[in-house]
Amino acid sequence: MSGPVPRAFVSRFHSKSKDSSEALATAAKLPEAEPVPPVTPRQRITVQDILDRRTKAGRLVAPTAAACDADMFKAPSVGKPKAKIWDHNHLSAEAIVREPCKLKAAARFLKTPGIISLGGGLPCPEYFPFSSISMKVPTPSDFHESAPTETVTINKYDASLGNTDAEYDLSIGLNYAQAHGSAQMMRFVTEHTELVHSPPYADWKTCLTVGSTGALEQTLRMLCDRDRNDAILTEEFSFSTALETAGPLGMKVVGIKMDEQGLLPESMDEILSSWNPAERGGSRKPHVLYTVPSGQNPTGATQSEQRRREVYAVAQKHDVFIVEDEPYYFLQMQDSGKPAPRNVDEFLDRLVPSLLSMDVDGRVLRMDSFSKCVVPGSRLGWITASAQVVERYIRHAEVANQGPSGFSQVILHKLLDETWGHEGYLKWLMNLSMEYTQRRDTLLAACEKFLPKEVASWSSPKAGMFFWVNLNHELHPHASTKGILDVEEEIFNSCIKRGALVARGSWFRAEQDKPPTGLFFRATFAAATPENMTEAIRRFGEAIKESYGL
Amino acid sequence: MSGPVPRAFVSRFHSKSKDSSEALATAAKLPEAEPVPPVTPRQRITVQDILDRRTKAGRLVAPTAAACDADMFKAPSVGKPKAKIWDHNHLSAEAIVREPCKLKAAARFLKTPGIISLGGGLPCPEYFPFSSISMKVPTPSDFHESAPTETVTINKYDASLGNTDAEYDLSIGLNYAQAHGSAQMMRFVTEHTELVHSPPYADWKTCLTVGSTGALEQTLRMLCDRDRNDAILTEEFSFSTALETAGPLGMKVVGIKMDEQGLLPESMDEILSSWNPAERGGSRKPHVLYTVPSGQNPTGATQSEQRRREVYAVAQKHDVFIVEDEPYYFLQMQDSGKPAPRNVDEFLDRLVPSLLSMDVDGRVLRMDSFSKCVVPGSRLGWITASAQVVERYIRHAEVANQGPSGFSQVILHKLLDETWGHEGYLKWLMNLSMEYTQRRDTLLAACEKFLPKEVASWSSPKAGMFFWVNLNHELHPHASTKGILDVEEEIFNSCIKRGALVARGSWFRAEQDKPPTGLFFRATFAAATPENMTEAIRRFGEAIKESYGL
């Protein structure tokens, strides 16, 4: 916590200090429902385990549009419970009635030896105008942009002709595929998920997505119904695009109070325990929580391990399904002065465990993405959830998009699987987290230097890309006549005039129809150069000072 | 028309010959409503016009996440009417309330000179692990797979550093983008659309899509409402994935009778004129037609120009919005014996005009795709519709997927725009249509040779990838005890056993709850080699003969 008014900042998160103490009073009653899973050291499989498993399994033979399943790539789940069934009380009307895509399902007949298919309208790769795609990529020994690169090439028939060790090629990757994505990329993300999260129930599955934006829309349509007056829970400040996704679907969004560690379990419990549809415009008691546990957008808050366990316990108590959106999970940073992790095991050990890793019930749908860790333009990510939920998700993906781009899949597979491998990718992520740590520290230093601490306060984020700056509206000289939104607009416009773009806190308010509870701005340290970031914060500081007459 | 029972085949399309004559009786009354637009030679802009326009406009400067609009790339629309407004009677509840994505909208401030953005969480391209992507592609002089290729390269900062003529690069293409896609690809598809279709109203727009599968789902959600009991019209045999898209959304699908030219306008008119919600399970009179005018999936039928004008007139009469799905548009074939077009102008002149090219009202949303013409794995296409409709579509795309993959966009742009140009791409399409003509003729010859004409009939498709084979169920020796679906299943399974996969006609029935009206199979000539295609049809013929005891 930096700046001189930390308590004010925290209480702003709670809307009003009265509410905040009420929330804390509720908290004491929390762990009644079901026992919180014990905090034990995670037992992970290792990269070597995966390499051994692959050697044993032999070459992956997965031709055009091959169906696959995460179970093909997981360790056997010995002694783990099965996920709960998310029956009609959770799934939406459209999710329940979906049937498999007949043409995709017909692919099962292609396994018949010697069969000639005149079935699906799959173009002949002869007509694909790409005989090879090459790319220059860094090697895991040095990830600096100006370091030497190696050139790797994907040919059209590398795998299909069977005369190389290759398991994937353009003739497969650029044709139609199953909606869950290629077996080749499914193997990579499944192994990666087991390596990092090792979900504690047996029948977890994965499915590639067109990125987490699309995955969220599909998930909300799968879990919520306009006709059922469904409402969803989220942080009181939440990712604006998520809010823009839910609104038009007729879902009421309910904000949970937050502190520096993100959403408050006691606030969540209080909302659910006291839910009265009549007071909530007829909305049904929420059965879905959408949360960004690490480097939350927009507040930058990161839930500690204990916080996550408490959130999970409240979800169990009220039978809430959790959508865990984790684009910034690997952008968890080192505390100032703490040395970098020495190897990927230490890197993984320092990560706050995910909700997925605590999910004994199979009540979490986790969304991962390559947008922040590789490139946003891949429009490629994946979900992990129970077999039932993933099956329904795939049925929707068959008609919503047919899965992600083949270019994205074949290129990311070449880089992550064939060139870097799991260890190399984890090294890349570790390097990235160190780069973001530096960027955060640059922005932090600029805030310390240029923002007026008399009115501004902020936390140093432990993950992600975002700084959340709180201005004390009560100290504004015209607070009595200019409301929070007016001052916000004045400072925003003044910033633009001075040549700095920051995001307005009000864009992220989960409940737009309620009066604003605080004056916030979001600044990212992801995009600009260190010099520009510093200069932009200087301009932002000038805009604040002018408005406050400092 | 081939085989000895053409009339039976046609009447099968009509369900029963009685219905068919009723439909024809209705037809005479057709052109009462509004005048059918006159058949005039299309006046197109030329490739040279576009080149001139680009020269005049100068280098396209479109940095990361630049917003754009088709109007930037179109000829001025002089004297053309504006599209009608598709108000609340057509748009769905969710489409009406969508608001612009706040974070995407903030991109407009980036135009402020000297501005530094701490706004959007866009990763720095410094961390993109691709310094270049190269690909080997054919040159427009010779498109044969074994012909010489050239290698073209996209570097990370080709355009951004401004020291080359390049207008697009990896630092732009692989970052976040607007949901309508990059300005670079938007320019290409807008120019291409004007070149081929020249829509007759002023305010037509384009928007990239994640392929037509996703575009259809978005479009149906934009136009139809479960709460409003919306129903949609389509061909009585329709693309099964489209049916699987509409069903779970609670939309009733109504099949229009067909002949060799696809849907019958008189049947469409009759359905709409006599619509009675009470007899239709409460469904509202349909206000949306989903049609595949060229090489229809599954029947292979292609609507003639006159047929399209009649369909359009019925849509005008009943105020129906048309979703024109045209993945096979450029796979229109040459009649047997007719020489190949001599140049791209002749190629374009021979194409049956699109519904979009006749759309004086702006009541058509056309879906185009690169899946069949470049690679399916691009998951990239585009829509063309009125400004109002495209704006609503983009609002949805912002939360449904954020637009197509950047890899797909940057690679297709390099190939289609920078390397081939419009003329080269049209030559590619022309070459492809000739290749498919040959493939069709191979399958046709195999059918003539191996299918028992006593019971089997078919048409030679004028476009697309599909052959539709009709078997006369009445001639089956066990017709009285084995229904249509039983015989279909028997022959399908027998085919699989013999090593041939064809698609069952019943998979494509628009109204699955009605009794089947005919016994059909779909075979594609897209995928297999000529030898394998011939062999598969031989096996298919054996399966039919066995079932019929021939």
Coordinates of N, CA and C in Angstrom, one line a residue, chain A residues 101 104 176-181 210 218 394 396-405 409, chain B residues 210-214 239 241 371-372 376 379:
Chain A
C101 N -23.4 -32.1 -33.5 CA -23.4 -31.7 -34.9 C -23.3 -33.0 -35.7
K104 N -20.1 -33.3 -37.9 CA -18.9 -33.6 -37.1 C -18.9 -35.0 -36.5
Y176 N -10.8 -28.1 -42.1 CA -11.8 -28.1 -41.0 C -11.3 -29.0 -39.8
A177 N -11.8 -28.7 -38.6 CA -11.4 -29.5 -37.5 C -12.6 -29.6 -36.6
Q178 N -12.4 -30.4 -35.5 CA -13.5 -30.5 -34.5 C -13.5 -29.2 -33.8
A179 N -14.7 -28.9 -33.2 CA -14.9 -27.6 -32.5 C -14.0 -27.5 -31.3
H180 N -13.6 -28.7 -30.7 CA -12.7 -28.6 -29.5 C -11.3 -28.3 -29.9
G181 N -11.0 -28.1 -31.2 CA -9.7 -27.9 -31.6 C -8.9 -29.1 -32.0
V210 N -12.0 -19.7 -28.7 CA -11.6 -18.6 -29.6 C -11.2 -17.4 -28.7
Q218 N -20.1 -17.7 -24.4 CA -20.7 -19.1 -24.5 C -21.1 -19.6 -23.2
I394 N -18.8 -27.8 -25.9 CA -18.4 -28.1 -27.3 C -19.6 -28.1 -28.2
H396 N -22.1 -26.2 -28.2 CA -22.3 -24.8 -28.5 C -21.2 -24.3 -29.5
A397 N -20.0 -24.7 -29.2 CA -18.9 -24.2 -30.1 C -19.0 -24.7 -31.5
E398 N -19.6 -25.9 -31.7 CA -19.8 -26.4 -33.0 C -20.6 -25.5 -33.9
V399 N -21.6 -24.8 -33.3 CA -22.4 -23.8 -34.1 C -21.9 -22.4 -33.9
A400 N -21.2 -22.1 -32.8 CA -20.8 -20.7 -32.6 C -19.6 -20.3 -33.3
N401 N -18.7 -21.2 -33.6 CA -17.4 -20.8 -34.3 C -16.6 -22.0 -34.9
Q402 N -17.0 -23.2 -34.6 CA -16.2 -24.4 -35.0 C -14.8 -24.4 -34.5
G403 N -14.6 -23.7 -33.3 CA -13.2 -23.7 -32.8 C -12.4 -22.6 -33.3
P404 N -11.1 -22.5 -32.8 CA -10.2 -21.4 -33.2 C -9.6 -21.6 -34.5
S405 N -9.0 -20.5 -35.0 CA -8.3 -20.5 -36.3 C -7.2 -21.6 -36.4
Q409 N -3.6 -22.3 -34.3 CA -3.3 -23.6 -33.7 C -2.0 -24.1 -34.2
Chain B
V210 N -15.8 -14.6 -37.9 CA -15.0 -15.8 -37.6 C -15.4 -17.0 -38.5
G211 N -15.9 -16.7 -39.7 CA -16.4 -17.8 -40.5 C -17.9 -17.7 -40.5
S212 N -18.5 -18.4 -41.5 CA -20.0 -18.2 -41.7 C -20.8 -19.0 -40.7
T213 N -20.2 -20.0 -40.1 CA -20.9 -20.8 -39.0 C -21.2 -19.8 -37.9
G214 N -20.1 -19.1 -37.4 CA -20.3 -18.2 -36.3 C -21.2 -17.0 -36.7
F239 N -28.7 -27.0 -44.7 CA -27.4 -27.3 -44.1 C -27.6 -27.7 -42.6
T241 N -25.9 -28.0 -40.0 CA -25.3 -27.2 -38.9 C -26.2 -25.9 -38.7
S371 N -13.3 -20.2 -46.5 CA -13.1 -21.6 -46.1 C -13.0 -22.5 -47.4
K372 N -13.9 -22.3 -48.3 CA -13.9 -23.1 -49.5 C -12.9 -22.6 -50.6
P376 N -10.2 -23.7 -45.0 CA -11.2 -23.6 -43.9 C -10.7 -23.2 -42.6
R379 N -10.8 -19.7 -40.5 CA -12.0 -19.3 -39.7 C -12.1 -17.7 -39.9

